[in-house]
Tab-separated table of C-alpha atoms and ligand atoms in Angstrom:
chain	number	residue	atom	x	y	z
P	25	MET	CA	4.101	-14.922	29.551
P	26	SER	CA	4.466	-11.206	28.644
P	27	ARG	CA	3.918	-9.864	24.957
P	28	LYS	CA	7.782	-9.950	24.541
P	29	ASP	CA	7.717	-13.960	24.866
P	30	TRP	CA	4.889	-14.590	22.186
P	31	PRO	CA	6.580	-17.064	19.936
P	32	LEU	CA	6.924	-16.737	16.248
P	33	TRP	CA	4.830	-19.060	14.210
P	34	GLU	CA	4.993	-20.113	10.386
P	35	VAL	CA	1.997	-20.144	8.789
P	36	PHE	CA	1.064	-22.762	6.067
P	37	ILE	CA	-2.039	-22.307	3.907
P	38	ARG	CA	-4.099	-24.682	1.789
P	39	SER	CA	-5.436	-22.843	-1.332
P	40	ARG	CA	-8.705	-23.773	-2.576
P	41	SER	CA	-7.458	-25.958	-5.266
P	42	GLY	CA	-6.404	-28.436	-2.875
P	43	LEU	CA	-2.815	-28.140	-3.343
P	44	HIS	CA	-0.244	-28.812	-0.602
P	45	HIS	CA	-0.159	-26.580	1.970
P	46	LYS	CA	2.059	-23.364	1.103
P	47	HIS	CA	4.160	-21.192	3.421
P	48	ALA	CA	2.171	-17.710	3.622
P	49	GLY	CA	4.190	-15.923	6.244
P	50	SER	CA	4.683	-15.385	9.829
P	51	LEU	CA	3.237	-13.925	13.182
P	52	HIS	CA	3.403	-13.628	16.535
P	53	ALA	CA	0.944	-15.369	19.115
P	54	PRO	CA	0.739	-16.734	22.274
P	55	ASP	CA	-0.365	-20.235	21.576
P	56	ALA	CA	-1.476	-22.350	18.520
P	57	GLU	CA	-5.291	-21.468	18.801
P	58	MET	CA	-4.365	-17.775	18.565
P	59	ALA	CA	-1.842	-18.210	15.773
P	60	ILE	CA	-4.528	-19.674	13.694
P	61	SER	CA	-7.259	-17.426	14.354
P	62	ASN	CA	-4.808	-14.642	13.565
P	63	ALA	CA	-3.451	-16.409	10.526
P	64	ARG	CA	-7.132	-16.593	9.272
P	65	ASP	CA	-7.125	-12.897	9.794
P	66	VAL	CA	-4.229	-11.953	8.255
P	67	TYR	CA	-3.596	-14.256	5.439
P	68	THR	CA	-7.172	-15.572	4.061
P	69	ARG	CA	-9.124	-12.421	3.865
P	70	ARG	CA	-9.821	-12.939	0.113
P	71	ASN	CA	-10.385	-16.723	0.376
P	72	GLU	CA	-7.084	-17.879	-0.226
P	73	GLY	CA	-7.401	-20.964	1.902
P	74	VAL	CA	-9.308	-23.471	3.022
P	75	SER	CA	-6.853	-25.050	5.554
P	76	ILE	CA	-4.442	-23.577	7.847
P	77	TRP	CA	-1.216	-25.169	9.655
P	78	VAL	CA	0.771	-23.273	12.077
P	79	VAL	CA	3.997	-24.321	13.681
P	80	GLU	CA	6.348	-22.390	16.064
P	81	SER	CA	9.213	-21.346	13.902
P	82	ARG	CA	11.688	-22.866	16.339
P	83	HIS	CA	10.622	-26.279	15.678
P	84	ILE	CA	11.756	-26.161	12.007
P	85	HIS	CA	14.839	-27.553	11.140
P	86	ALA	CA	16.645	-26.377	8.100
P	87	THR	CA	19.591	-26.796	5.896
P	88	THR	CA	22.094	-24.031	5.875
P	89	PRO	CA	23.415	-22.121	2.848
P	90	GLY	CA	27.057	-23.192	3.421
P	91	GLU	CA	25.481	-27.106	2.610
P	92	LYS	CA	23.858	-26.088	-0.879
P	93	GLU	CA	26.436	-27.163	-3.239
P	94	GLU	CA	27.042	-30.403	-1.078
P	95	LEU	CA	23.247	-31.229	-0.925
P	96	PHE	CA	21.913	-30.008	-4.417
P	97	ASP	CA	24.486	-30.085	-6.900
P	98	PRO	CA	24.646	-34.084	-7.231
P	99	ALA	CA	21.421	-33.784	-8.606
P	100	GLU	CA	22.406	-31.612	-11.602
P	101	ASP	CA	24.239	-34.226	-13.738
P	102	LYS	CA	21.468	-36.467	-13.723
P	103	ALA	CA	19.383	-35.950	-16.863
P	104	TYR	CA	18.149	-39.515	-16.971
P	105	ARG	CA	16.023	-39.051	-14.224
P	106	HIS	CA	13.838	-36.461	-16.378
P	107	PRO	CA	11.732	-37.763	-19.329
P	108	THR	CA	13.283	-35.949	-22.072
P	109	PHE	CA	16.362	-37.961	-21.866
P	110	TYR	CA	14.865	-40.834	-23.325
P	111	ASP	CA	14.456	-40.982	-27.364
P	112	ILE	CA	10.908	-42.105	-28.471
P	113	PRO	CA	10.144	-42.086	-32.052
P	114	ASP	CA	7.137	-39.843	-32.966
P	115	GLU	CA	5.318	-42.591	-34.358
P	116	VAL	CA	4.724	-43.804	-30.905
P	117	GLY	CA	2.877	-40.930	-30.174
P	118	HIS	CA	2.400	-39.225	-26.750
P	119	MET	CA	4.224	-41.245	-23.766
V	29	MET	CA	28.949	-34.635	7.168
V	30	GLN	CA	31.889	-32.262	6.751
V	31	PHE	CA	30.878	-28.812	5.121
V	32	ARG	CA	33.259	-26.415	3.642
V	33	THR	CA	33.433	-23.149	5.726
V	34	MET	CA	33.732	-20.228	3.536
V	35	THR	CA	36.239	-17.664	3.688
V	36	ALA	CA	35.251	-13.940	3.947
V	37	GLN	CA	36.338	-13.202	0.560
V	38	GLN	CA	34.412	-16.243	-0.670
V	39	GLN	CA	31.131	-15.081	1.065
V	40	GLN	CA	31.590	-11.674	-0.436
V	41	GLU	CA	31.660	-13.329	-3.933
V	42	ARG	CA	28.938	-15.391	-3.213
V	43	PHE	CA	26.661	-12.610	-2.273
V	44	GLU	CA	27.782	-10.691	-5.137
V	45	ALA	CA	27.205	-13.366	-7.330
V	46	ILE	CA	23.693	-13.862	-6.261
V	47	ILE	CA	22.908	-10.332	-6.785
V	48	GLU	CA	24.749	-10.319	-10.262
V	49	ALA	CA	22.351	-13.179	-11.274
V	50	GLU	CA	19.225	-11.468	-9.984
V	51	GLY	CA	18.827	-14.280	-7.422
V	52	LYS	CA	17.562	-13.840	-4.045
V	53	VAL	CA	19.413	-13.204	-0.883
V	54	GLU	CA	17.721	-15.194	1.905
V	55	PRO	CA	17.984	-14.671	5.806
V	56	LYS	CA	20.350	-17.092	6.302
V	57	ASP	CA	22.835	-16.149	3.611
V	58	TRP	CA	25.781	-14.212	4.464
V	59	MET	CA	25.503	-10.610	3.626
V	60	PRO	CA	27.429	-7.462	4.237
V	61	GLU	CA	26.534	-5.755	7.401
V	62	ALA	CA	25.696	-2.341	5.615
V	63	TYR	CA	23.403	-4.387	3.363
V	64	ARG	CA	21.477	-5.982	6.505
V	65	LYS	CA	21.406	-2.255	8.132
V	66	THR	CA	19.819	-0.875	4.809
V	67	LEU	CA	17.142	-3.234	4.863
V	68	ILE	CA	16.131	-3.101	8.529
V	69	ARG	CA	15.939	0.486	8.462
V	70	GLN	CA	14.020	0.222	5.046
V	71	ILE	CA	11.764	-2.395	5.685
V	72	SER	CA	10.774	-1.231	9.309
V	73	GLN	CA	10.320	2.095	8.048
V	74	HIS	CA	7.929	0.858	5.394
V	75	ALA	CA	6.066	-0.951	7.891
V	76	HIS	CA	5.370	1.596	10.095
V	77	SER	CA	4.289	3.535	7.359
V	78	GLU	CA	1.610	1.044	6.398
V	79	VAL	CA	0.601	1.116	10.454
V	80	VAL	CA	0.796	4.795	10.738
V	81	GLY	CA	-1.241	5.107	7.327
V	82	MET	CA	-4.176	3.596	8.960
V	83	LEU	CA	-4.631	6.802	11.183
V	84	PRO	CA	-5.767	9.251	8.531
V	85	GLU	CA	-8.062	6.727	6.699
V	86	GLY	CA	-9.532	5.429	10.085
V	87	ARG	CA	-11.050	8.632	11.034
V	88	TRP	CA	-13.454	8.587	8.434
V	89	ILE	CA	-14.722	5.134	9.132
V	90	THR	CA	-17.829	6.428	11.216
V	91	ARG	CA	-18.429	9.046	8.675
V	92	ALA	CA	-18.217	6.863	5.452
V	93	PRO	CA	-21.418	8.357	3.311
V	94	SER	CA	-22.842	4.740	2.579
V	95	LEU	CA	-22.275	1.414	3.841
V	96	ARG	CA	-20.725	0.656	0.614
V	97	ARG	CA	-18.075	2.848	0.791
V	98	LYS	CA	-17.662	1.964	4.798
V	99	VAL	CA	-16.908	-1.583	3.988
V	100	ALA	CA	-14.414	-0.864	1.414
V	101	LEU	CA	-12.778	1.605	3.771
V	102	LEU	CA	-12.586	-0.930	6.586
V	103	ALA	CA	-11.479	-3.733	4.365
V	104	LYS	CA	-8.662	-1.375	2.979
V	105	ILE	CA	-7.596	0.039	6.307
V	106	GLN	CA	-7.495	-3.607	7.453
V	107	ASP	CA	-4.979	-4.639	4.494
V	108	GLU	CA	-2.714	-2.122	5.632
V	109	GLY	CA	-2.526	-3.380	9.158
V	110	GLY	CA	-1.713	-6.855	7.570
V	111	HIS	CA	1.003	-5.258	5.110
V	112	GLY	CA	2.263	-3.675	8.393
V	113	LEU	CA	2.506	-7.469	9.615
V	114	TYR	CA	3.991	-8.787	6.348
V	115	LEU	CA	6.663	-6.337	6.647
V	116	TYR	CA	7.518	-6.488	10.264
V	117	SER	CA	8.089	-10.439	9.542
V	118	ALA	CA	10.194	-9.416	7.031
V	119	ALA	CA	12.529	-7.457	9.012
V	120	GLU	CA	12.542	-9.906	11.646
V	121	THR	CA	14.139	-12.302	9.608
V	122	LEU	CA	17.152	-9.906	9.487
V	123	GLY	CA	17.370	-10.177	13.425
V	124	VAL	CA	15.798	-7.027	14.747
V	125	SER	CA	12.816	-7.956	16.998
V	126	ARG	CA	9.148	-6.862	16.666
V	127	GLU	CA	9.188	-5.256	20.294
V	128	ASP	CA	12.379	-2.923	19.224
V	129	MET	CA	10.633	-1.916	15.931
V	130	VAL	CA	7.524	-0.918	17.616
V	131	SER	CA	9.287	0.760	20.395
V	132	ASP	CA	11.195	2.703	17.901
V	133	LEU	CA	8.014	4.012	16.188
V	134	LEU	CA	6.544	4.558	19.413
V	135	THR	CA	9.232	6.743	20.678
V	136	GLY	CA	9.689	8.655	17.779
V	137	LYS	CA	12.871	7.249	16.833
V	138	ALA	CA	11.830	5.753	13.687
V	139	LYS	CA	10.750	7.364	10.738
V	140	TYR	CA	7.624	6.748	8.453
V	141	SER	CA	6.513	8.094	5.163
V	142	SER	CA	5.770	11.653	5.549
V	143	ILE	CA	2.786	11.773	3.623
V	144	PHE	CA	0.668	10.258	6.347
V	145	ASN	CA	1.470	13.644	8.041
V	146	TYR	CA	-0.981	15.110	6.172
V	147	PRO	CA	-4.627	15.841	7.386
V	148	THR	CA	-7.805	14.006	5.977
V	149	ILE	CA	-10.188	16.893	6.335
V	150	THR	CA	-12.963	16.200	3.801
V	151	TRP	CA	-14.644	12.717	2.498
V	152	ALA	CA	-12.697	13.554	-0.669
V	153	ASP	CA	-9.466	13.156	0.865
V	154	ILE	CA	-10.283	9.429	1.447
V	155	GLY	CA	-10.715	9.460	-2.290
V	156	ALA	CA	-7.363	11.179	-2.969
V	157	VAL	CA	-5.692	9.063	-0.553
V	158	GLY	CA	-6.593	5.966	-2.369
V	159	TRP	CA	-6.205	7.163	-5.819
V	160	LEU	CA	-3.017	9.161	-5.230
V	161	VAL	CA	-1.185	7.762	-2.107
V	162	ASP	CA	-1.999	4.487	-2.750
V	163	GLY	CA	-1.181	5.129	-6.588
V	164	ALA	CA	2.214	6.158	-5.759
V	165	ALA	CA	2.777	3.551	-3.208
V	166	ILE	CA	1.763	0.975	-5.930
V	167	VAL	CA	4.461	2.310	-8.438
V	168	ASN	CA	7.205	1.986	-5.704
V	169	GLN	CA	6.044	-1.479	-4.541
V	170	ILE	CA	5.848	-2.626	-7.852
V	171	MET	CA	9.590	-2.171	-8.106
V	172	LEU	CA	10.342	-3.573	-4.722
V	173	GLN	CA	8.882	-6.837	-5.894
V	174	LYS	CA	12.008	-7.699	-7.496
V	175	ALA	CA	14.196	-6.832	-4.555
V	176	SER	CA	17.085	-8.700	-4.166
V	177	PHE	CA	16.344	-9.797	-0.164
V	178	GLY	CA	13.628	-12.874	-0.488
V	179	PRO	CA	11.671	-12.024	2.310
V	180	TYR	CA	11.112	-8.335	1.353
V	181	SER	CA	10.307	-9.277	-2.434
V	182	ARG	CA	7.834	-11.841	-1.313
V	183	ALA	CA	5.972	-9.214	1.349
V	184	MET	CA	5.760	-7.007	-1.772
V	185	ILE	CA	4.214	-9.576	-4.094
V	186	ARG	CA	1.497	-10.225	-1.467
V	187	ILE	CA	1.152	-6.312	-0.632
V	188	CYS	CA	0.735	-5.484	-4.460
V	189	LYS	CA	-1.806	-8.184	-5.088
V	190	GLU	CA	-4.074	-6.566	-2.402
V	191	GLU	CA	-3.455	-2.923	-3.081
V	192	SER	CA	-4.915	-2.579	-6.432
V	193	PHE	CA	-8.361	-2.552	-4.793
V	194	HIS	CA	-7.379	0.355	-2.681
V	195	GLN	CA	-6.253	2.675	-5.477
V	196	ARG	CA	-9.677	1.603	-7.387
V	197	GLN	CA	-11.772	2.474	-4.446
V	198	GLY	CA	-10.159	5.766	-4.070
V	199	TYR	CA	-10.845	6.608	-7.648
V	200	GLU	CA	-14.144	5.562	-7.543
V	201	ILE	CA	-14.803	8.030	-4.555
V	202	ILE	CA	-13.053	10.873	-6.739
V	203	LEU	CA	-15.001	9.947	-9.786
V	204	LYS	CA	-18.505	10.212	-8.041
V	205	LEU	CA	-17.726	13.713	-6.691
V	206	ALA	CA	-16.192	14.991	-9.654
V	207	GLN	CA	-19.177	13.751	-11.620
V	208	GLY	CA	-21.914	15.125	-8.785
V	209	THR	CA	-22.878	18.614	-7.783
V	210	PRO	CA	-20.753	21.912	-8.129
V	211	GLU	CA	-19.912	21.452	-4.708
V	212	GLN	CA	-18.803	17.843	-4.515
V	213	LYS	CA	-16.672	18.640	-7.743
V	214	GLU	CA	-15.229	21.491	-5.662
V	215	LEU	CA	-14.395	19.350	-2.974
V	216	ALA	CA	-12.697	16.797	-5.276
V	217	GLN	CA	-10.487	19.378	-6.850
V	218	ASP	CA	-9.630	20.810	-3.512
V	219	ALA	CA	-8.374	17.296	-2.410
V	220	LEU	CA	-6.290	16.999	-5.589
V	221	ASN	CA	-4.796	20.585	-4.905
V	222	ARG	CA	-3.842	19.332	-1.331
V	223	TRP	CA	-2.634	15.740	-1.934
V	224	TRP	CA	-0.807	16.196	-5.474
V	225	TRP	CA	2.330	17.297	-4.363
V	226	PRO	CA	2.802	15.642	-1.177
V	227	SER	CA	2.426	12.656	-3.435
V	228	LEU	CA	5.133	13.270	-5.735
V	229	MET	CA	7.267	13.941	-2.457
V	230	MET	CA	6.603	10.135	-1.722
V	231	PHE	CA	9.156	9.117	-4.154
V	232	GLY	CA	11.963	11.030	-2.260
V	233	PRO	CA	14.470	13.586	-2.990
V	234	ASN	CA	15.702	14.021	-6.353
V	235	ASP	CA	18.539	11.477	-7.730
V	236	ASP	CA	21.285	13.961	-7.568
V	237	ALA	CA	20.406	14.718	-3.639
V	238	SER	CA	19.878	11.091	-2.929
V	239	PRO	CA	23.119	9.661	-1.873
V	240	ASN	CA	21.837	6.574	-0.861
V	241	SER	CA	20.033	5.554	-3.544
V	242	ALA	CA	23.241	4.340	-5.733
V	243	GLN	CA	24.099	1.874	-3.236
V	244	SER	CA	20.598	0.435	-2.927
V	245	MET	CA	20.511	0.415	-6.581
V	246	ALA	CA	23.816	-1.691	-6.601
V	247	TRP	CA	22.529	-4.302	-4.338
V	248	LYS	CA	19.188	-4.445	-6.306
V	249	ILE	CA	17.129	-3.582	-3.590
V	250	LYS	CA	15.709	-0.491	-5.459
V	251	ARG	CA	15.617	-0.807	-9.369
V	252	ILE	CA	14.460	2.516	-10.202
V	253	SER	CA	15.705	5.894	-9.562
V	254	ASN	CA	13.168	8.335	-7.451
V	255	ASP	CA	12.842	10.602	-10.339
V	256	ASP	CA	12.186	7.734	-12.869
V	257	LEU	CA	9.678	6.515	-10.366
V	258	ARG	CA	8.429	10.003	-10.001
V	259	GLN	CA	7.886	10.343	-13.781
V	260	LYS	CA	6.194	7.231	-14.194
V	261	PHE	CA	3.742	7.904	-11.665
V	262	ILE	CA	2.861	11.691	-13.108
V	263	ASP	CA	2.722	10.104	-16.349
V	264	GLN	CA	-0.063	7.550	-15.442
V	265	THR	CA	-1.907	9.992	-13.203
V	266	VAL	CA	-2.166	12.912	-15.349
V	267	PRO	CA	-4.720	11.047	-17.852
V	268	GLN	CA	-6.475	9.990	-14.731
V	269	ALA	CA	-7.130	13.279	-13.684
V	270	ASN	CA	-8.075	14.739	-17.139
V	271	PHE	CA	-10.794	11.837	-17.081
V	272	LEU	CA	-12.037	13.309	-13.904
V	273	GLY	CA	-12.198	16.829	-15.235
V	274	LEU	CA	-9.958	18.043	-12.539
V	275	THR	CA	-6.799	20.278	-12.887
V	276	ILE	CA	-3.562	19.078	-11.602
V	277	PRO	CA	-2.228	22.230	-9.480
V	278	ASP	CA	0.865	22.683	-11.596
V	279	PRO	CA	0.936	25.679	-14.280
V	280	ASP	CA	4.392	23.824	-15.404
V	281	LEU	CA	2.780	20.631	-16.162
V	282	LYS	CA	2.748	19.802	-19.896
V	283	TRP	CA	3.377	16.896	-22.216
V	284	ASN	CA	6.526	16.684	-23.763
V	285	GLU	CA	6.665	14.948	-27.211
V	286	GLU	CA	10.498	14.592	-27.415
V	287	ARG	CA	10.626	12.820	-23.912
V	288	LYS	CA	7.285	11.433	-24.410
V	289	ALA	CA	6.625	12.498	-20.797
V	290	TYR	CA	4.931	15.209	-18.853
V	291	ASP	CA	7.366	17.810	-17.854
V	292	PHE	CA	6.318	19.234	-14.310
V	293	GLY	CA	7.124	22.022	-12.078
V	294	GLU	CA	9.787	22.485	-9.159
V	295	ILE	CA	8.998	20.463	-6.074
V	296	ASP	CA	8.885	22.346	-2.554
V	297	TRP	CA	11.671	20.477	-1.074
V	298	GLU	CA	11.723	22.588	1.887
V	299	GLU	CA	8.219	21.631	2.753
V	300	PHE	CA	9.452	18.024	2.268
V	301	PHE	CA	12.072	18.027	4.694
V	302	ASN	CA	10.064	20.145	7.006
V	303	VAL	CA	7.700	17.333	7.584
V	304	VAL	CA	10.448	14.541	7.647
V	305	LYS	CA	11.903	16.778	10.599
V	306	GLY	CA	8.617	16.393	12.194
V	307	ASN	CA	6.914	19.613	11.518
V	308	GLY	CA	4.049	18.542	9.284
V	309	PRO	CA	0.255	19.372	9.981
V	310	CYS	CA	0.077	16.200	11.929
V	311	ASN	CA	3.384	14.649	13.136
V	312	LYS	CA	2.409	14.992	16.574
V	313	GLU	CA	-1.031	13.729	16.384
V	314	ARG	CA	-0.256	10.689	14.705
V	315	LEU	CA	2.583	9.867	17.284
V	316	ARG	CA	0.328	10.544	20.212
V	317	ASP	CA	-2.516	8.284	18.022
V	318	ARG	CA	-0.364	5.236	17.749
V	319	GLN	CA	1.097	5.750	21.260
V	320	GLU	CA	-2.827	5.553	22.854
V	321	ALA	CA	-3.354	2.989	20.795
V	322	HIS	CA	-0.934	0.803	21.770
V	323	ALA	CA	-1.438	1.564	25.359
V	324	ASN	CA	-5.186	0.635	24.856
V	325	GLY	CA	-4.244	-2.666	23.475
V	326	GLU	CA	-2.187	-3.494	26.337
V	327	TRP	CA	-4.911	-5.143	28.421
V	328	VAL	CA	-5.994	-7.429	25.061
V	329	ARG	CA	-2.049	-8.232	24.945
V	330	GLU	CA	-2.175	-9.175	28.684
V	331	ALA	CA	-5.659	-11.098	28.433
V	332	ALA	CA	-4.266	-13.401	25.356
V	333	SER	CA	-1.181	-14.262	27.461
V	334	ALA	CA	-3.012	-15.200	30.603
V	335	TYR	CA	-5.271	-17.262	28.489
V	336	ALA	CA	-2.911	-19.216	26.999
V	337	ALA	CA	-0.834	-19.871	30.123
V	338	LYS	CA	-4.192	-20.966	31.710
V	339	LYS	CA	-4.871	-23.174	28.892
V	340	ALA	CA	-1.227	-24.820	28.916
V	341	GLU	CA	-1.488	-25.208	32.693
V	342	ARG	CA	-4.797	-27.011	32.359
V	343	LYS	CA	-3.138	-29.273	29.472
V	344	GLU	CA	-0.454	-30.365	31.697
V	345	ALA	CA	-2.739	-31.291	34.699
V	346	ALA	CA	-4.783	-33.291	32.546
E	30	FE2	FE1	-0.230	-0.932	2.138
E	31	FE2	FE1	-2.706	0.430	0.185
């Protein structure tokens, strides 16, 4: 495997606050172990994380921009999925 | 599922609507070829600048005057390497390969910021670079956080978070020298004298001599003109120089009460274009150092590949 064939990896980092792993960026590396160690050097130099995931970019499947309307517009007119849709008298207090 | 395929006209309209609405164009979105090309050129040049920018400062790591200065400088330079990586990654989402970008840099085909073709001849230069060069870069990069291309904008947000320590560590170096012995103060003044004008040139030619700027601004890649960015940098830097008790090497520099901004002298654009063309004090040295560094790293890349291959084989055998 030459340098040319080093795959691209996507890096996900869980911040100290214990939230979900979040996409931080990408890098090239010959294997997962080196991808993780490079990710540590590049993306967590200031205590940004307590856990790292790496996944080869080619394994990520994604929606395409052309699907955007079909997939996401149907959620637009469903206000009843949000708490503010419901009228509760103030006297009831916080709910 | 059956998805609508858009006509060329609809794609163009959709792209324009994203720009108009201050949205972000993402790598898989349709975009005009010229937009893609402009971004590839700009982002890769930006990446090269981060990488080449490590060279003038790298010279001083072994000669930093204290351990405190040394760890700070090392950390800053390491950051710049990271900035190069974020930007190369952003450019790759547009369909260029890392290999091609690196090779364009090493063959001298690609450009990088001219500022890095000036030498760092004294320790005060390390202070001036952090204060002025990173300071100017920050003014530009704050604007670019709002660039219309998502990956570029996100890289800039990350970079800006890391940059402010760069400028502060530089200013602190200059401050200590300016408050030091007469000789030390002279070093600080000398560094300011040499870095001031090249720093102003970092924002590029005047607006009327910068034909591509208008298109970049229409695309919202660039949000503020070269001259306006330069003015912003001058206005924020002059008081910092005054605090140091140093003199900015421009006899025409004076506060304009009407404009609420500093007037300043003519920039020597001949010098600028001369350095861009490759005739600056360090153009050849920088290219040679990059080529050497790349060649010297070859065995590391080979070893990493061999190690990964061996591990994969073992895993298969097990
Ligand atoms: Fe940087
Ligand atoms: Fe920097």
